[in-house]
Amino acid sequence: MSKKSIYLASAALALFAAGNAYAIDLKGATGSKYATVNSAVTTSAAVKLADELRFTASASTATTYANSTDSITFNIQASAGNSLPTGVPLVLTVDLSNAIFNAAAASSGVLAGAGACTFTPAPLSGVQANATSASYLLTLSDCTTATADGIAVTLPVRVTGAGPVAIGAALTTQAGGLAVDGGRKQATFIQLASAYDVDVVAAGANATADLADGYEKLINGNAAQEVGSFTLKVDGSVLTDLTGAGTTASTASVAAIRLQAVAQNGFNGFNVAAGTATGTFTANTATISNTRTLDVTTITASSTSIYVVDNTGTSTGTTTADIVARNAIIVPTALNLTATVDLQKPSTDTSTTTPNPFIDFAKSADLKSVVRNGASFVAPWVALGSSSANSTVRLANNGGTATGPIQATLLSHNGTSATTKTVTITASQIVAGSLNATGGIPAGTAVSISGAALKDAFGTDAANGDIQVSVEAVASTLSGKVRVTQASGQIFETSLGNLN
């Protein structure tokens, strides 16, 4: 070691023996969007950046990733009550977490004196594209106690999308590698957050097909029925572009909301083109499918209702009046809606000159259903095939036409919970009588439903439970009873009378 190096090392040891006199802090540049970032305070506030952006972990000038790049300027300053060491060769190391340097930069473009603190930096590793750390040799001079004193650092940063972006900095002596007391300091400059969301919810009421009209019309006079809604949510505090002052999220960044409405059993009268109960359906109604995909291009953050109308049958015409006039049989149908939010440009855009900087997203939810009205009752504490007893539920159709299907729901019960709480009765649960081809009870006949078979259909080991039975039929034409057969052979019956 040369005499000069020995001297500098000795000087550094003496200089740093004083304790915490040289602790540092990181502070975002005053007047910038990072001005609230400060490693010294717990309330330090990072800038929020949309996690819907497309990110990359490699430096590039492609327009695709421009929204996630920025030149971040911050100051390395003496912490409260301290000062920066002067006259000693120091190594400054800066590093990034969940970000990379977007481009190489000369030391003159990275480090600058602040206030009265001057120095001439010499790169050791320097800022290189794709790297995450850089180091410089410098000796500070003329530093005063002014709050602006310190080292101004400007880094060309690209966010990789892996998490919050933190920047760290450390000062050590060139000779001996002694850390400025307090060591490395770090502050979070960018926090990823959702700028957009969409809620899809069931709303309104079930669209109910009316028994009195042979299930060919809805009970509300065949008018459109609200079954759900979607709501676009925009967080205006989140940036969608870091460049310059930054651009905050707004509905202006949403090109369209694509709505895909699916009806499991073929009912597809979704009015998703507008949030009103009237409108037209642009699909070819002669070959209409159970899936409708439409674009909403008038973007609003208000709730938009989803409606259904009776569009069963085969008559032509696209207006609501045409559709509800078809008057074919309406089947019970589960309805589901997927709302896909197209940000900036549709996801099908493959342009390479102006690529979409965003990734689209979607939310799905079940809506209210298309159901049929009818009759229902609760058969209390039905024996479900235990070792001591078994029950049958007998239903008689005293009307002149066949009923619709029968559903059974397991309400309160002992044993384990049911795998399927509601089942549609089929021949496998019938122990006397028979169902017609559509699952109904023929006119003037009766069927008996096995409690043990219901137990298997529900997927439970419960020995007893309350059963709600629903039948698509006029209540006054039905009667029912529950018969319990004990292991001893004794039989008990409870009449449920005519259903109301």
Coordinates of C-alpha atoms in Angstrom, one line a residue:
M1 CA 0.0 0.0 0.0
S2 CA 1.4 3.4 -0.9
K3 CA 2.0 6.1 1.7
K4 CA -0.8 8.1 0.2
S5 CA -3.3 5.2 0.5
I6 CA -2.2 4.5 4.0
Y7 CA -2.7 8.2 4.8
L8 CA -6.2 8.3 3.3
A9 CA -7.2 5.1 5.0
S10 CA -6.0 6.4 8.3
A11 CA -7.8 9.7 7.7
A12 CA -11.0 7.8 6.9
L13 CA -10.8 5.7 10.0
A14 CA -10.3 8.8 12.1
L15 CA -13.1 10.6 10.3
F16 CA -15.7 7.9 10.7
A17 CA -14.8 7.1 14.3
A18 CA -17.0 10.0 15.3
G19 CA -20.2 7.9 15.0
N20 CA -23.3 8.9 13.1
A21 CA -22.1 12.2 11.8
Y22 CA -22.4 11.2 8.2
A23 CA -25.7 9.3 7.9
I24 CA -27.6 9.9 4.7
D25 CA -31.2 9.9 3.4
L26 CA -32.9 9.6 0.0
K27 CA -35.4 12.2 -1.0
G28 CA -37.4 12.6 -4.2
A29 CA -36.6 15.7 -6.2
T30 CA -38.6 18.8 -5.1
G31 CA -41.3 19.7 -7.6
S32 CA -41.3 16.2 -9.3
K33 CA -44.0 13.6 -8.9
Y34 CA -41.6 11.8 -6.5
A35 CA -41.4 14.7 -4.2
T36 CA -43.3 12.8 -1.4
V37 CA -40.7 10.0 -1.4
N38 CA -38.4 10.2 1.6
S39 CA -36.4 7.4 3.2
A40 CA -36.4 9.2 6.5
V41 CA -40.2 9.3 7.2
T42 CA -42.7 6.4 7.6
T43 CA -45.3 8.4 5.6
S44 CA -43.2 8.4 2.5
A45 CA -45.6 8.1 -0.5
A46 CA -44.7 6.2 -3.6
V47 CA -46.1 7.0 -7.1
K48 CA -48.8 4.5 -8.1
L49 CA -48.4 2.9 -11.5
A50 CA -51.1 0.8 -13.3
D51 CA -50.4 -2.9 -13.1
E52 CA -52.4 -3.3 -16.3
L53 CA -49.4 -2.1 -18.3
R54 CA -47.3 -4.4 -20.4
F55 CA -43.9 -4.6 -18.7
T56 CA -40.5 -6.0 -19.9
A57 CA -37.3 -6.9 -18.0
S58 CA -35.0 -5.8 -20.8
A59 CA -34.1 -2.3 -22.0
S60 CA -35.8 -1.3 -25.3
T61 CA -36.9 1.7 -27.2
A62 CA -40.1 0.0 -28.3
T63 CA -43.2 2.2 -27.9
T64 CA -44.9 -0.8 -26.2
Y65 CA -43.1 -0.2 -22.9
A66 CA -42.7 3.6 -23.0
N67 CA -45.4 4.0 -20.4
S68 CA -43.3 2.2 -17.8
T69 CA -40.1 4.2 -18.2
D70 CA -39.0 7.4 -16.5
S71 CA -36.0 9.5 -15.5
I72 CA -36.2 9.5 -11.7
T73 CA -34.3 12.2 -9.9
F74 CA -33.6 12.1 -6.2
N75 CA -31.2 13.6 -3.8
I76 CA -28.8 11.8 -1.4
Q77 CA -28.6 14.2 1.5
A78 CA -27.3 14.3 5.0
S79 CA -29.8 13.0 7.4
A80 CA -31.2 15.4 10.1
G81 CA -28.4 16.7 12.4
N82 CA -25.6 15.3 10.2
S83 CA -23.4 16.3 7.3
L84 CA -21.8 14.7 4.3
P85 CA -18.1 13.7 4.6
T86 CA -15.8 16.0 2.5
G87 CA -12.3 15.6 1.3
V88 CA -12.4 11.8 1.4
P89 CA -12.6 9.6 -1.7
L90 CA -15.9 7.9 -1.6
V91 CA -17.7 5.2 -3.6
L92 CA -21.4 5.9 -4.3
T93 CA -23.4 2.8 -5.2
V94 CA -27.0 3.0 -6.4
D95 CA -29.3 0.0 -7.0
L96 CA -32.8 -0.8 -8.3
S97 CA -35.3 -3.4 -7.1
N98 CA -38.0 -4.6 -9.6
A99 CA -36.6 -2.2 -12.2
I100 CA -33.6 -1.9 -14.6
F101 CA -31.7 0.9 -16.2
N102 CA -33.4 1.6 -19.4
A103 CA -30.3 2.9 -21.1
A104 CA -26.6 3.6 -20.5
A105 CA -25.8 7.1 -19.2
A106 CA -22.6 9.1 -18.8
S107 CA -21.7 10.1 -15.3
S108 CA -22.4 13.7 -16.1
G109 CA -26.0 12.7 -16.8
V110 CA -26.4 10.7 -13.6
L111 CA -24.7 12.6 -10.8
A112 CA -24.7 16.3 -10.2
G113 CA -23.9 18.5 -7.2
A114 CA -26.7 20.0 -5.2
G115 CA -26.5 23.3 -3.4
A116 CA -22.9 24.2 -2.5
C117 CA -21.7 20.6 -2.6
T118 CA -19.4 20.0 -5.5
F119 CA -17.5 16.9 -6.9
T120 CA -16.4 15.3 -10.1
P121 CA -17.6 11.7 -10.5
A122 CA -15.6 8.9 -12.0
P123 CA -17.6 5.8 -13.0
L124 CA -16.5 2.5 -11.6
S125 CA -19.3 0.4 -13.1
G126 CA -21.6 3.3 -14.2
V127 CA -25.2 3.1 -15.5
Q128 CA -25.5 0.4 -18.1
A129 CA -28.7 -0.7 -20.0
N130 CA -30.4 -3.7 -18.3
A131 CA -28.2 -3.4 -15.2
T132 CA -29.6 -2.9 -11.7
S133 CA -26.7 -1.2 -10.0
A134 CA -24.0 1.4 -10.7
S135 CA -21.1 2.8 -8.7
Y136 CA -19.0 6.0 -8.9
L137 CA -15.9 7.4 -7.3
L138 CA -16.1 10.9 -6.0
T139 CA -14.8 13.3 -3.4
L140 CA -17.1 15.9 -2.0
S141 CA -16.0 19.5 -1.3
D142 CA -17.6 22.8 -0.4
C143 CA -20.6 21.2 1.3
T144 CA -22.5 23.3 3.7
T145 CA -25.3 22.5 6.1
A146 CA -28.0 23.8 3.7
T147 CA -30.8 21.3 3.1
A148 CA -30.2 21.4 -0.6
D149 CA -26.6 20.1 -0.2
G150 CA -25.9 16.6 -1.4
I151 CA -25.8 14.5 -4.5
A152 CA -28.5 14.8 -7.2
V153 CA -29.0 11.5 -9.0
T154 CA -30.9 10.9 -12.2
L155 CA -31.5 7.3 -13.3
P156 CA -33.1 6.1 -16.5
V157 CA -35.5 3.5 -15.0
R158 CA -37.7 0.9 -16.6
V159 CA -40.3 -0.8 -14.4
T160 CA -40.3 -4.6 -14.8
G161 CA -43.7 -5.3 -13.2
A162 CA -42.3 -7.7 -10.7
G163 CA -43.3 -5.6 -7.7
P164 CA -42.7 -2.1 -6.1
V165 CA -39.7 -0.2 -7.4
A166 CA -37.2 0.7 -4.7
I167 CA -34.0 2.7 -5.1
G168 CA -31.1 2.2 -2.7
A169 CA -27.9 4.2 -2.2
A170 CA -24.8 3.7 -0.1
L171 CA -21.6 5.7 0.5
T172 CA -18.4 4.0 1.5
T173 CA -14.8 5.1 1.7
Q174 CA -12.6 4.1 -1.3
A175 CA -9.9 3.2 1.2
G176 CA -11.0 0.5 3.6
G177 CA -14.6 0.3 2.3
L178 CA -16.0 1.9 5.5
A179 CA -19.7 2.7 5.3
V180 CA -21.0 6.2 6.0
D181 CA -22.8 5.6 9.3
G182 CA -26.3 4.3 8.7
G183 CA -25.2 2.3 5.7
R184 CA -27.4 1.7 2.7
K185 CA -30.7 3.6 2.6
Q186 CA -33.7 2.7 0.5
A187 CA -37.0 4.3 -0.5
T188 CA -39.9 3.0 -2.5
F189 CA -40.5 5.3 -5.5
I190 CA -43.2 3.4 -7.5
Q191 CA -46.0 1.1 -6.2
L192 CA -48.0 -1.1 -8.6
A193 CA -51.7 -0.7 -8.3
S194 CA -54.9 -1.5 -10.3
A195 CA -56.0 1.5 -12.2
Y196 CA -59.1 -0.2 -13.6
D197 CA -61.6 -2.8 -12.4
V198 CA -65.1 -3.9 -13.5
D199 CA -67.8 -5.3 -11.2
V200 CA -70.4 -7.7 -12.7
V201 CA -73.2 -8.5 -10.3
A202 CA -76.7 -10.0 -10.2
A203 CA -79.3 -7.2 -9.8
G204 CA -83.0 -6.8 -10.3
A205 CA -85.0 -10.0 -10.1
N206 CA -85.3 -13.3 -11.9
A207 CA -87.0 -13.2 -15.2
T208 CA -90.0 -15.4 -14.5
A209 CA -91.9 -17.3 -17.2
D210 CA -95.6 -17.4 -16.3
L211 CA -97.4 -20.7 -15.9
A212 CA -100.7 -19.1 -16.8
D213 CA -99.3 -18.5 -20.3
G214 CA -97.9 -21.9 -20.7
Y215 CA -94.4 -20.5 -19.9
E216 CA -94.5 -18.7 -23.2
K217 CA -94.3 -15.2 -21.7
L218 CA -92.7 -13.5 -18.8
I219 CA -95.0 -12.5 -15.9
N220 CA -94.1 -8.8 -16.3
G221 CA -96.1 -8.6 -19.5
N222 CA -93.1 -9.9 -21.5
A223 CA -91.3 -6.6 -20.8
A224 CA -87.5 -6.6 -20.4
Q225 CA -86.3 -7.7 -17.0
E226 CA -83.1 -6.4 -15.3
V227 CA -81.0 -9.4 -14.3
G228 CA -77.7 -7.7 -13.5
S229 CA -75.3 -4.9 -14.0
F230 CA -71.7 -4.1 -14.7
T231 CA -69.8 -1.1 -13.4
L232 CA -66.4 0.2 -14.7
K233 CA -64.2 1.4 -11.9
V234 CA -61.3 3.9 -12.5
D235 CA -58.8 4.9 -9.9
G236 CA -57.7 8.4 -10.9
S237 CA -54.8 8.4 -8.5
V238 CA -53.0 5.7 -10.5
L239 CA -50.7 6.7 -13.3
T240 CA -50.9 4.9 -16.7
D241 CA -47.8 6.6 -18.1
L242 CA -44.7 7.6 -16.1
T243 CA -43.3 9.9 -18.7
G244 CA -42.9 13.5 -17.7
A245 CA -45.6 14.6 -15.2
G246 CA -47.4 11.3 -15.8
T247 CA -50.9 10.5 -17.0
T248 CA -53.5 9.4 -14.6
A249 CA -56.1 6.7 -15.3
S250 CA -59.4 7.8 -16.8
T251 CA -62.2 6.5 -19.0
A252 CA -60.4 8.0 -21.9
S253 CA -58.0 5.0 -21.8
V254 CA -60.8 2.5 -22.2
A255 CA -61.5 1.8 -25.9
A256 CA -64.5 -0.6 -25.3
I257 CA -66.1 -3.0 -22.9
R258 CA -66.9 -6.3 -24.6
L259 CA -69.8 -8.1 -23.0
Q260 CA -70.2 -11.8 -23.5
A261 CA -73.6 -13.0 -22.2
V262 CA -74.2 -16.8 -22.0
A263 CA -77.5 -18.6 -21.3
Q264 CA -76.9 -22.2 -20.5
N265 CA -80.2 -23.6 -21.9
G266 CA -80.5 -21.5 -25.1
F267 CA -82.4 -18.4 -23.7
N268 CA -80.4 -15.5 -25.0
G269 CA -82.5 -12.3 -25.0
F270 CA -79.7 -10.2 -23.5
N271 CA -80.0 -6.4 -24.1
V272 CA -76.4 -5.6 -23.5
A273 CA -76.0 -3.0 -26.2
A274 CA -77.3 -0.3 -23.9
G275 CA -78.3 0.2 -20.3
T276 CA -82.0 0.5 -21.0
A277 CA -84.9 -1.9 -21.1
T278 CA -85.4 -1.2 -24.8
G279 CA -83.3 -1.6 -27.9
T280 CA -82.5 -3.9 -30.7
F281 CA -80.6 -7.2 -31.1
T282 CA -78.3 -7.2 -34.0
A283 CA -77.7 -11.0 -34.2
N284 CA -79.3 -13.0 -36.9
T285 CA -82.5 -14.0 -35.0
A286 CA -83.2 -17.0 -37.2
T287 CA -80.0 -18.7 -36.1
I288 CA -79.5 -17.0 -32.8
S289 CA -77.0 -18.7 -30.4
N290 CA -77.0 -18.8 -26.6
T291 CA -73.9 -16.6 -26.5
R292 CA -74.0 -12.9 -27.3
T293 CA -70.9 -10.7 -27.6
L294 CA -71.3 -7.0 -28.0
D295 CA -69.1 -3.9 -27.6
V296 CA -70.0 -1.0 -25.3
T297 CA -68.2 2.0 -26.8
T298 CA -69.8 4.7 -24.8
I299 CA -67.6 4.4 -21.8
T300 CA -68.9 5.5 -18.4
A301 CA -68.0 4.8 -14.8
S302 CA -71.7 4.6 -13.9
S303 CA -73.5 1.3 -13.4
T304 CA -75.0 -0.2 -16.6
S305 CA -78.0 -2.6 -16.3
I306 CA -78.3 -5.9 -18.2
Y307 CA -81.7 -7.0 -19.3
V308 CA -83.3 -10.1 -20.8
V309 CA -86.4 -10.3 -22.9
D310 CA -88.3 -13.4 -24.1
N311 CA -86.6 -14.3 -27.4
T312 CA -87.5 -17.9 -27.7
G313 CA -89.1 -19.2 -30.8
T314 CA -88.1 -18.8 -34.5
S315 CA -89.9 -15.7 -35.8
T316 CA -87.7 -13.1 -37.4
G317 CA -87.1 -9.5 -36.5
T318 CA -84.6 -7.7 -34.3
T319 CA -86.6 -5.3 -32.2
T320 CA -87.6 -6.0 -28.6
A321 CA -91.2 -6.2 -29.8
D322 CA -90.4 -8.8 -32.5
I323 CA -88.5 -10.9 -30.0
V324 CA -91.2 -11.0 -27.3
A325 CA -93.9 -11.8 -29.8
R326 CA -92.4 -15.2 -30.6
N327 CA -94.2 -16.9 -27.8
A328 CA -92.4 -20.3 -27.7
I329 CA -91.7 -22.2 -24.5
I330 CA -89.3 -20.5 -22.1
V331 CA -87.0 -22.9 -20.3
P332 CA -85.4 -22.3 -16.9
T333 CA -81.9 -20.9 -17.7
A334 CA -78.8 -19.9 -15.7
L335 CA -77.4 -16.6 -17.0
N336 CA -73.7 -15.5 -16.9
L337 CA -72.0 -12.3 -18.0
T338 CA -68.3 -11.7 -18.8
A339 CA -67.2 -8.1 -19.1
T340 CA -63.9 -7.7 -20.8
V341 CA -62.3 -4.2 -20.6
D342 CA -60.3 -3.3 -23.7
L343 CA -57.8 -0.7 -22.6
Q344 CA -56.4 1.8 -25.2
K345 CA -56.9 -0.5 -28.2
P346 CA -58.7 -3.8 -28.7
S347 CA -56.7 -6.8 -27.8
T348 CA -57.0 -8.1 -31.4
D349 CA -54.9 -5.1 -32.6
T350 CA -51.5 -6.6 -33.7
S351 CA -50.1 -3.3 -34.9
T352 CA -46.3 -3.0 -34.4
T353 CA -46.0 0.7 -35.0
T354 CA -48.4 1.7 -32.2
P355 CA -48.8 -1.4 -30.0
N356 CA -51.2 -1.5 -27.1
P357 CA -49.3 -0.7 -23.9
F358 CA -52.0 -2.3 -21.8
I359 CA -53.2 -5.9 -21.1
D360 CA -57.0 -6.3 -21.2
F361 CA -58.8 -8.0 -18.3
A362 CA -62.2 -9.5 -17.6
K363 CA -64.6 -10.3 -14.8
S364 CA -67.4 -12.9 -14.9
A365 CA -70.4 -13.5 -12.6
D366 CA -73.7 -15.2 -12.6
L367 CA -76.7 -12.9 -13.1
K368 CA -80.3 -13.5 -12.0
S369 CA -81.9 -16.4 -13.8
V370 CA -84.7 -17.2 -16.1
V371 CA -87.1 -19.3 -13.9
R372 CA -90.7 -20.6 -14.0
N373 CA -93.3 -19.9 -11.4
G374 CA -95.3 -22.7 -9.9
A375 CA -95.9 -24.4 -6.5
S376 CA -93.6 -25.4 -3.7
F377 CA -93.8 -26.7 -0.1
V378 CA -91.6 -27.9 2.6
A379 CA -91.7 -31.6 3.8
P380 CA -90.4 -31.5 7.3
W381 CA -87.7 -33.8 8.6
V382 CA -87.8 -36.4 5.9
A383 CA -86.0 -39.7 6.7
L384 CA -83.2 -40.1 4.1
G385 CA -82.6 -43.8 4.3
S386 CA -81.2 -44.2 7.8
S387 CA -80.9 -47.6 9.4
S388 CA -84.1 -46.9 11.4
A389 CA -86.5 -45.4 8.8
N390 CA -87.0 -44.2 5.2
S391 CA -89.4 -41.8 3.7
T392 CA -91.1 -41.2 0.4
V393 CA -92.6 -38.0 -0.8
R394 CA -95.8 -38.6 -2.8
L395 CA -97.0 -36.0 -5.3
A396 CA -100.3 -36.3 -7.1
N397 CA -101.3 -34.3 -10.2
N398 CA -105.1 -33.8 -10.1
G399 CA -105.1 -31.4 -13.1
G400 CA -105.9 -32.0 -16.7
T401 CA -102.4 -31.3 -18.0
A402 CA -99.0 -32.6 -17.1
T403 CA -96.9 -30.6 -14.7
G404 CA -93.4 -29.3 -15.4
P405 CA -90.3 -30.7 -13.8
I406 CA -89.9 -31.2 -10.0
Q407 CA -87.0 -29.8 -8.0
A408 CA -86.0 -30.8 -4.5
T409 CA -83.8 -28.7 -2.2
L410 CA -82.2 -29.9 1.0
L411 CA -82.7 -27.3 3.7
S412 CA -81.8 -27.9 7.4
H413 CA -80.4 -31.4 8.0
N414 CA -78.1 -33.4 10.2
G415 CA -75.0 -35.1 8.8
T416 CA -72.5 -33.5 6.4
S417 CA -73.3 -30.7 4.1
A418 CA -74.7 -31.5 0.7
T419 CA -72.6 -31.6 -2.5
T420 CA -75.6 -30.5 -4.5
K421 CA -78.3 -28.8 -2.5
T422 CA -80.9 -28.6 -5.3
V423 CA -81.6 -31.4 -7.7
T424 CA -84.1 -31.9 -10.5
I425 CA -86.0 -35.1 -9.9
T426 CA -85.4 -37.9 -12.5
A427 CA -86.6 -41.5 -12.8
S428 CA -83.7 -42.6 -10.6
Q429 CA -85.4 -41.0 -7.6
I430 CA -88.9 -42.3 -8.4
V431 CA -90.1 -45.5 -6.7
A432 CA -93.7 -45.4 -7.7
G433 CA -95.4 -43.9 -10.8
S434 CA -93.4 -42.4 -13.6
L435 CA -92.4 -39.0 -15.1
N436 CA -93.1 -37.9 -18.6
A437 CA -90.3 -37.1 -21.1
T438 CA -89.8 -33.6 -19.8
G439 CA -89.7 -34.7 -16.1
G440 CA -93.3 -33.8 -15.2
I441 CA -96.1 -35.7 -13.6
P442 CA -98.7 -36.8 -16.2
A443 CA -102.3 -35.6 -15.7
G444 CA -104.3 -37.7 -13.2
T445 CA -101.3 -39.6 -11.9
A446 CA -98.9 -39.6 -8.9
V447 CA -95.3 -40.3 -8.2
S448 CA -93.4 -41.2 -5.1
I449 CA -89.9 -39.9 -4.5
S450 CA -87.4 -42.0 -2.4
G451 CA -85.8 -40.3 0.5
A452 CA -82.8 -42.6 0.2
A453 CA -82.4 -41.7 -3.5
L454 CA -82.6 -38.0 -2.6
K455 CA -79.8 -38.5 -0.1
D456 CA -77.5 -39.9 -2.8
A457 CA -78.5 -37.1 -5.2
F458 CA -77.8 -34.4 -2.6
G459 CA -74.4 -36.0 -1.8
T460 CA -74.8 -36.1 2.0
D461 CA -74.7 -38.7 4.7
A462 CA -77.6 -36.9 6.6
A463 CA -80.2 -39.3 8.0
N464 CA -82.9 -36.6 8.1
G465 CA -83.6 -33.2 6.6
D466 CA -86.3 -30.7 5.6
I467 CA -87.0 -30.9 1.9
Q468 CA -88.4 -28.1 -0.2
V469 CA -90.2 -29.5 -3.2
S470 CA -91.0 -27.2 -6.2
V471 CA -93.2 -28.2 -9.1
E472 CA -93.9 -26.2 -12.3
A473 CA -97.7 -26.5 -12.0
V474 CA -100.8 -24.7 -10.8
A475 CA -100.7 -25.2 -7.0
S476 CA -104.4 -26.0 -6.7
T477 CA -104.0 -29.1 -8.9
L478 CA -101.4 -30.7 -6.7
S479 CA -101.6 -32.6 -3.4
G480 CA -98.9 -34.4 -1.5
K481 CA -97.9 -36.4 1.6
V482 CA -94.9 -37.9 3.2
R483 CA -94.8 -41.6 4.2
V484 CA -92.3 -42.8 6.7
T485 CA -91.5 -46.5 7.0
Q486 CA -89.8 -47.6 10.2
A487 CA -87.4 -50.5 10.3
S488 CA -90.0 -52.4 12.3
G489 CA -92.4 -52.1 9.4
Q490 CA -94.6 -49.4 11.0
I491 CA -95.8 -46.8 8.5
F492 CA -96.6 -43.1 9.3
E493 CA -98.1 -40.6 6.9
T494 CA -98.3 -36.9 7.0
S495 CA -100.7 -35.1 4.6
L496 CA -99.4 -32.0 3.0
G497 CA -102.8 -31.3 1.5
N498 CA -103.4 -29.1 -1.6
L499 CA -100.4 -26.9 -2.3
N500 CA -100.9 -23.1 -2.2

